[in-house]
Amino acid sequence: MTNIPQLAPRDWSSHPAHIYTGYKSTLLRGPKQALLPIKQSLAEMNRPVYGTDDLGPLDHDLTRNAVRNGEPLGERIIVTGRVSDEDGRPVSNTLVEVWQANAAGRYVHKADQHNAPLDPNFLGAGRCMTDADGRYRFLSIKPGAYPWGNHPNAWRPNHIHFSLFGDYFASRLVTQMYFPGDPLLPFDPMYMGVPEKTRDLMVSKFSLEVTEPDFALGYVFDIVLRGPQGTRFES
């Protein structure tokens, strides 16, 4: 008989609640009844196979992948890190996708009508594959804060959205990466809705080693897909 690996149960005490009163939209979309477990073989949940042929040479470089007539405006950054499973093993050859607002705090999306300028040379989306050691790397522009109407004078901190898969669909992670020292973090329900003991897992670390002289500041954001040290995910 083939040994089928087992996924460790999630530690729900370290993840955000499905309904958090400070985050208004969870009152409408969060489940109000107990979740029902569905038995399913891990063999039926294998992740999609992503080929590097589907990636463009600039997909990982948000400072160049949408250039039309000049450089995108804002502070250039490098974001890199290691993706691992619950046992610390690297998750190689998996697709990492990111999306974010531009330096003025505006998304390239019809639903975003925030009174801030769009940048014609910045799309705010990128993707790459992790290498054999589970590492990824993006070049981008530091996103700006923006109002979001959740409560009076509500502003989202600077953040980048991440989406990626582990070896199984049950290991899919959608999360947000924040920046160290952001003064808006204590006022943000999405961040504060996560138990205090695990909030720091969503905050990147500034790295002078990753920083490139005369070009961009560097940040490290390691991602763990499950387990006690698993990166907090969006419910």
Tab-separated table of N, CA and C in Angstrom, residues 80-180:
chain	number	residue	atom	x	y	z
A	80	THR	N	11.725	39.220	-1.495
A	80	THR	CA	12.165	37.853	-1.715
A	80	THR	C	11.908	37.034	-0.466
A	81	GLY	N	11.973	35.739	-0.581
A	81	GLY	CA	11.756	34.880	0.572
A	81	GLY	C	11.752	33.421	0.171
A	82	ARG	N	11.507	32.586	1.144
A	82	ARG	CA	11.512	31.130	0.945
A	82	ARG	C	10.131	30.582	1.268
A	83	VAL	N	9.631	29.714	0.400
A	83	VAL	CA	8.354	29.042	0.613
A	83	VAL	C	8.643	27.632	1.113
A	84	SER	N	8.058	27.261	2.248
A	84	SER	CA	8.284	25.929	2.811
A	84	SER	C	6.974	25.306	3.254
A	85	ASP	N	6.993	23.973	3.464
A	85	ASP	CA	5.808	23.300	3.967
A	85	ASP	C	5.844	23.286	5.489
A	86	GLU	N	4.904	22.591	6.095
A	86	GLU	CA	4.785	22.608	7.552
A	86	GLU	C	5.979	21.977	8.254
A	87	ASP	N	6.762	21.171	7.538
A	87	ASP	CA	7.935	20.524	8.122
A	87	ASP	C	9.234	21.245	7.773
A	88	GLY	N	9.121	22.437	7.162
A	88	GLY	CA	10.307	23.209	6.840
A	88	GLY	C	10.975	22.842	5.531
A	89	ARG	N	10.369	21.924	4.774
A	89	ARG	CA	10.950	21.533	3.491
A	89	ARG	C	10.597	22.555	2.421
A	90	PRO	N	11.536	22.863	1.537
A	90	PRO	CA	11.251	23.869	0.500
A	90	PRO	C	10.155	23.403	-0.447
A	91	VAL	N	9.319	24.324	-0.860
A	91	VAL	CA	8.297	24.045	-1.872
A	91	VAL	C	8.825	24.621	-3.179
A	92	SER	N	9.373	23.753	-4.008
A	92	SER	CA	10.005	24.188	-5.253
A	92	SER	C	9.019	24.162	-6.411
A	93	ASN	N	9.344	24.947	-7.437
A	93	ASN	CA	8.576	24.956	-8.687
A	93	ASN	C	7.083	25.168	-8.466
A	94	THR	N	6.766	26.088	-7.582
A	94	THR	CA	5.365	26.436	-7.388
A	94	THR	C	5.160	27.898	-7.788
A	95	LEU	N	3.969	28.188	-8.267
A	95	LEU	CA	3.675	29.525	-8.768
A	95	LEU	C	3.343	30.465	-7.616
A	96	VAL	N	4.020	31.613	-7.593
A	96	VAL	CA	3.745	32.668	-6.617
A	96	VAL	C	3.200	33.865	-7.385
A	97	GLU	N	2.033	34.325	-7.008
A	97	GLU	CA	1.415	35.475	-7.668
A	97	GLU	C	1.269	36.620	-6.671
A	98	VAL	N	1.471	37.845	-7.138
A	98	VAL	CA	1.299	39.021	-6.282
A	98	VAL	C	0.461	40.062	-7.002
A	99	TRP	N	-0.254	40.874	-6.213
A	99	TRP	CA	-0.936	42.045	-6.758
A	99	TRP	C	-0.975	43.108	-5.673
A	100	GLN	N	-0.998	44.373	-6.101
A	100	GLN	CA	-0.858	45.473	-5.148
A	100	GLN	C	-1.327	46.787	-5.754
A	101	ALA	N	-1.487	47.780	-4.880
A	101	ALA	CA	-1.766	49.139	-5.323
A	101	ALA	C	-0.471	49.809	-5.779
A	102	ASN	N	-0.601	50.901	-6.511
A	102	ASN	CA	0.594	51.634	-6.923
A	102	ASN	C	1.077	52.551	-5.784
A	103	ALA	N	2.059	53.373	-6.053
A	103	ALA	CA	2.651	54.214	-5.011
A	103	ALA	C	1.660	55.223	-4.443
A	104	ALA	N	0.606	55.535	-5.195
A	104	ALA	CA	-0.412	56.475	-4.730
A	104	ALA	C	-1.565	55.784	-4.020
A	105	GLY	N	-1.502	54.453	-3.915
A	105	GLY	CA	-2.562	53.718	-3.261
A	105	GLY	C	-3.753	53.429	-4.148
A	106	ARG	N	-3.512	53.184	-5.435
A	106	ARG	CA	-4.600	52.931	-6.406
A	106	ARG	C	-4.334	51.632	-7.154
A	107	TYR	N	-5.370	50.786	-7.235
A	107	TYR	CA	-5.283	49.544	-7.995
A	107	TYR	C	-5.716	49.778	-9.444
A	108	VAL	N	-5.160	49.013	-10.349
A	108	VAL	CA	-5.624	49.042	-11.745
A	108	VAL	C	-6.823	48.107	-11.831
A	109	HIS	N	-7.955	48.590	-11.420
A	109	HIS	CA	-9.177	47.778	-11.406
A	109	HIS	C	-10.373	48.726	-11.453
A	110	LYS	N	-11.377	48.348	-12.233
A	110	LYS	CA	-12.530	49.235	-12.416
A	110	LYS	C	-13.279	49.493	-11.106
A	111	ALA	N	-13.154	48.579	-10.139
A	111	ALA	CA	-13.849	48.768	-8.867
A	111	ALA	C	-13.147	49.774	-7.964
A	112	ASP	N	-11.903	50.108	-8.295
A	112	ASP	CA	-11.156	51.066	-7.481
A	112	ASP	C	-11.321	52.454	-8.084
A	113	GLN	N	-12.150	53.259	-7.451
A	113	GLN	CA	-12.391	54.628	-7.903
A	113	GLN	C	-11.836	55.635	-6.900
A	114	HIS	N	-10.859	55.203	-6.110
A	114	HIS	CA	-10.191	56.082	-5.150
A	114	HIS	C	-9.605	57.296	-5.882
A	115	ASN	N	-9.757	58.465	-5.301
A	115	ASN	CA	-9.291	59.698	-5.933
A	115	ASN	C	-7.772	59.822	-5.807
A	116	ALA	N	-7.083	58.959	-6.513
A	116	ALA	CA	-5.619	58.969	-6.558
A	116	ALA	C	-5.220	58.599	-7.987
A	117	PRO	N	-4.069	59.069	-8.450
A	117	PRO	CA	-3.709	58.835	-9.851
A	117	PRO	C	-3.323	57.401	-10.153
A	118	LEU	N	-3.662	56.969	-11.357
A	118	LEU	CA	-3.140	55.721	-11.892
A	118	LEU	C	-1.779	55.998	-12.527
A	119	ASP	N	-0.920	54.990	-12.517
A	119	ASP	CA	0.398	55.110	-13.132
A	119	ASP	C	0.366	54.330	-14.448
A	120	PRO	N	0.519	54.993	-15.593
A	120	PRO	CA	0.429	54.289	-16.878
A	120	PRO	C	1.527	53.254	-17.080
A	121	ASN	N	2.558	53.301	-16.242
A	121	ASN	CA	3.681	52.368	-16.393
A	121	ASN	C	3.733	51.320	-15.287
A	122	PHE	N	2.618	51.172	-14.564
A	122	PHE	CA	2.607	50.214	-13.465
A	122	PHE	C	1.286	49.463	-13.434
A	123	LEU	N	1.342	48.150	-13.595
A	123	LEU	CA	0.145	47.308	-13.573
A	123	LEU	C	-0.187	46.844	-12.164
A	124	GLY	N	0.844	46.569	-11.348
A	124	GLY	CA	0.616	46.115	-9.987
A	124	GLY	C	0.335	44.639	-9.853
A	125	ALA	N	0.819	43.826	-10.794
A	125	ALA	CA	0.621	42.380	-10.724
A	125	ALA	C	1.852	41.676	-11.279
A	126	GLY	N	2.182	40.543	-10.698
A	126	GLY	CA	3.334	39.781	-11.166
A	126	GLY	C	3.266	38.343	-10.692
A	127	ARG	N	4.174	37.519	-11.205
A	127	ARG	CA	4.217	36.112	-10.816
A	127	ARG	C	5.588	35.543	-11.130
A	128	CYS	N	5.918	34.507	-10.401
A	128	CYS	CA	7.181	33.811	-10.654
A	128	CYS	C	7.079	32.402	-10.090
A	129	MET	N	8.071	31.565	-10.412
A	129	MET	CA	8.159	30.215	-9.871
A	129	MET	C	9.237	30.183	-8.794
A	130	THR	N	8.995	29.394	-7.748
A	130	THR	CA	10.044	29.194	-6.757
A	130	THR	C	11.127	28.296	-7.351
A	131	ASP	N	12.382	28.491	-6.888
A	131	ASP	CA	13.477	27.670	-7.390
A	131	ASP	C	13.581	26.368	-6.591
A	132	ALA	N	14.653	25.626	-6.772
A	132	ALA	CA	14.814	24.328	-6.117
A	132	ALA	C	14.848	24.447	-4.603
A	133	ASP	N	15.251	25.616	-4.086
A	133	ASP	CA	15.296	25.844	-2.642
A	133	ASP	C	14.027	26.517	-2.116
A	134	GLY	N	13.017	26.643	-2.983
A	134	GLY	CA	11.758	27.250	-2.566
A	134	GLY	C	11.785	28.761	-2.519
A	135	ARG	N	12.773	29.390	-3.163
A	135	ARG	CA	12.913	30.843	-3.074
A	135	ARG	C	12.243	31.543	-4.269
A	136	TYR	N	11.709	32.717	-3.986
A	136	TYR	CA	11.095	33.563	-5.011
A	136	TYR	C	11.701	34.965	-4.902
A	137	ARG	N	11.488	35.781	-5.932
A	137	ARG	CA	12.017	37.142	-5.918
A	137	ARG	C	11.203	38.024	-6.856
A	138	PHE	N	10.776	39.176	-6.335
A	138	PHE	CA	10.051	40.154	-7.135
A	138	PHE	C	10.732	41.520	-7.036
A	139	LEU	N	10.635	42.301	-8.111
A	139	LEU	CA	10.983	43.717	-8.103
A	139	LEU	C	9.675	44.487	-8.224
A	140	SER	N	9.526	45.538	-7.433
A	140	SER	CA	8.260	46.260	-7.479
A	140	SER	C	8.438	47.694	-6.988
A	141	ILE	N	7.307	48.353	-6.808
A	141	ILE	CA	7.219	49.696	-6.249
A	141	ILE	C	6.475	49.579	-4.917
A	142	LYS	N	6.959	50.256	-3.890
A	142	LYS	CA	6.291	50.156	-2.598
A	142	LYS	C	4.872	50.704	-2.710
A	143	PRO	N	3.875	49.895	-2.343
A	143	PRO	CA	2.485	50.349	-2.491
A	143	PRO	C	2.125	51.427	-1.474
A	144	GLY	N	1.215	52.299	-1.860
A	144	GLY	CA	0.753	53.347	-0.965
A	144	GLY	C	-0.451	52.917	-0.154
A	145	ALA	N	-0.723	53.646	0.918
A	145	ALA	CA	-1.931	53.415	1.709
A	145	ALA	C	-3.143	53.976	0.963
A	146	TYR	N	-4.337	53.475	1.312
A	146	TYR	CA	-5.541	53.992	0.655
A	146	TYR	C	-6.740	53.870	1.598
A	147	PRO	N	-7.746	54.753	1.431
A	147	PRO	CA	-8.961	54.670	2.246
A	147	PRO	C	-9.829	53.513	1.762
A	148	TRP	N	-10.577	52.890	2.710
A	148	TRP	CA	-11.392	51.750	2.272
A	148	TRP	C	-12.781	51.711	2.890
A	149	GLY	N	-13.169	52.720	3.649
A	149	GLY	CA	-14.570	52.862	4.041
A	149	GLY	C	-15.082	51.875	5.064
A	150	ASN	N	-14.214	51.091	5.694
A	150	ASN	CA	-14.676	50.121	6.681
A	150	ASN	C	-15.196	50.799	7.955
A	151	HIS	N	-14.596	51.924	8.310
A	151	HIS	CA	-14.969	52.693	9.496
A	151	HIS	C	-14.501	54.135	9.275
A	152	PRO	N	-14.874	55.069	10.097
A	152	PRO	CA	-14.470	56.463	9.864
A	152	PRO	C	-12.955	56.628	9.774
A	153	ASN	N	-12.521	57.336	8.747
A	153	ASN	CA	-11.097	57.614	8.516
A	153	ASN	C	-10.271	56.331	8.432
A	154	ALA	N	-10.812	55.321	7.756
A	154	ALA	CA	-10.143	54.018	7.644
A	154	ALA	C	-9.158	54.020	6.476
A	155	TRP	N	-7.921	53.611	6.744
A	155	TRP	CA	-6.884	53.512	5.726
A	155	TRP	C	-6.194	52.153	5.843
A	156	ARG	N	-5.975	51.507	4.703
A	156	ARG	CA	-5.234	50.252	4.702
A	156	ARG	C	-3.742	50.537	4.749
A	157	PRO	N	-2.985	49.782	5.543
A	157	PRO	CA	-1.531	49.937	5.548
A	157	PRO	C	-0.933	49.524	4.193
A	158	ASN	N	0.320	49.894	3.965
A	158	ASN	CA	1.019	49.417	2.762
A	158	ASN	C	1.040	47.886	2.801
A	159	HIS	N	0.667	47.245	1.698
A	159	HIS	CA	0.652	45.786	1.703
A	159	HIS	C	0.705	45.242	0.281
A	160	ILE	N	1.140	43.992	0.180
A	160	ILE	CA	1.159	43.263	-1.088
A	160	ILE	C	0.413	41.953	-0.881
A	161	HIS	N	-0.479	41.626	-1.804
A	161	HIS	CA	-1.218	40.367	-1.755
A	161	HIS	C	-0.380	39.246	-2.383
A	162	PHE	N	-0.437	38.076	-1.763
A	162	PHE	CA	0.249	36.887	-2.270
A	162	PHE	C	-0.751	35.744	-2.430
A	163	SER	N	-0.554	34.936	-3.468
A	163	SER	CA	-1.315	33.703	-3.649
A	163	SER	C	-0.361	32.627	-4.141
A	164	LEU	N	-0.426	31.438	-3.523
A	164	LEU	CA	0.439	30.332	-3.964
A	164	LEU	C	-0.110	29.014	-3.475
A	165	PHE	N	0.393	27.937	-4.101
A	165	PHE	CA	-0.023	26.587	-3.765
A	165	PHE	C	1.148	25.800	-3.187
A	166	GLY	N	0.808	24.843	-2.305
A	166	GLY	CA	1.793	23.860	-1.865
A	166	GLY	C	1.650	22.624	-2.731
A	167	ASP	N	1.869	21.462	-2.140
A	167	ASP	CA	1.766	20.215	-2.901
A	167	ASP	C	0.320	19.795	-3.130
A	168	TYR	N	-0.610	20.392	-2.395
A	168	TYR	CA	-2.010	20.023	-2.498
A	168	TYR	C	-2.859	21.286	-2.462
A	169	PHE	N	-4.075	21.194	-3.003
A	169	PHE	CA	-4.969	22.345	-2.985
A	169	PHE	C	-5.260	22.790	-1.555
A	170	ALA	N	-5.225	21.849	-0.591
A	170	ALA	CA	-5.451	22.202	0.799
A	170	ALA	C	-4.350	23.090	1.343
A	171	SER	N	-3.239	23.177	0.616
A	171	SER	CA	-2.122	24.009	1.047
A	171	SER	C	-2.112	25.350	0.344
A	172	ARG	N	-3.185	25.677	-0.369
A	172	ARG	CA	-3.207	26.974	-1.018
A	172	ARG	C	-3.255	28.084	0.030
A	173	LEU	N	-2.529	29.139	-0.247
A	173	LEU	CA	-2.447	30.249	0.695
A	173	LEU	C	-2.692	31.553	-0.038
A	174	VAL	N	-3.603	32.361	0.474
A	174	VAL	CA	-3.777	33.738	0.017
A	174	VAL	C	-3.558	34.612	1.246
A	175	THR	N	-2.619	35.526	1.172
A	175	THR	CA	-2.278	36.316	2.340
A	175	THR	C	-1.855	37.716	1.935
A	176	GLN	N	-1.542	38.541	2.912
A	176	GLN	CA	-1.055	39.892	2.675
A	176	GLN	C	0.257	40.081	3.414
A	177	MET	N	1.201	40.715	2.748
A	177	MET	CA	2.490	41.034	3.356
A	177	MET	C	2.509	42.511	3.718
A	178	TYR	N	2.845	42.804	4.978
A	178	TYR	CA	2.933	44.179	5.437
A	178	TYR	C	4.399	44.595	5.593
A	179	PHE	N	4.617	45.868	5.821
A	179	PHE	CA	5.967	46.403	5.943
A	179	PHE	C	6.256	46.774	7.399
A	180	PRO	N	7.503	46.571	7.840
A	180	PRO	CA	7.834	46.848	9.239
A	180	PRO	C	7.698	48.331	9.576
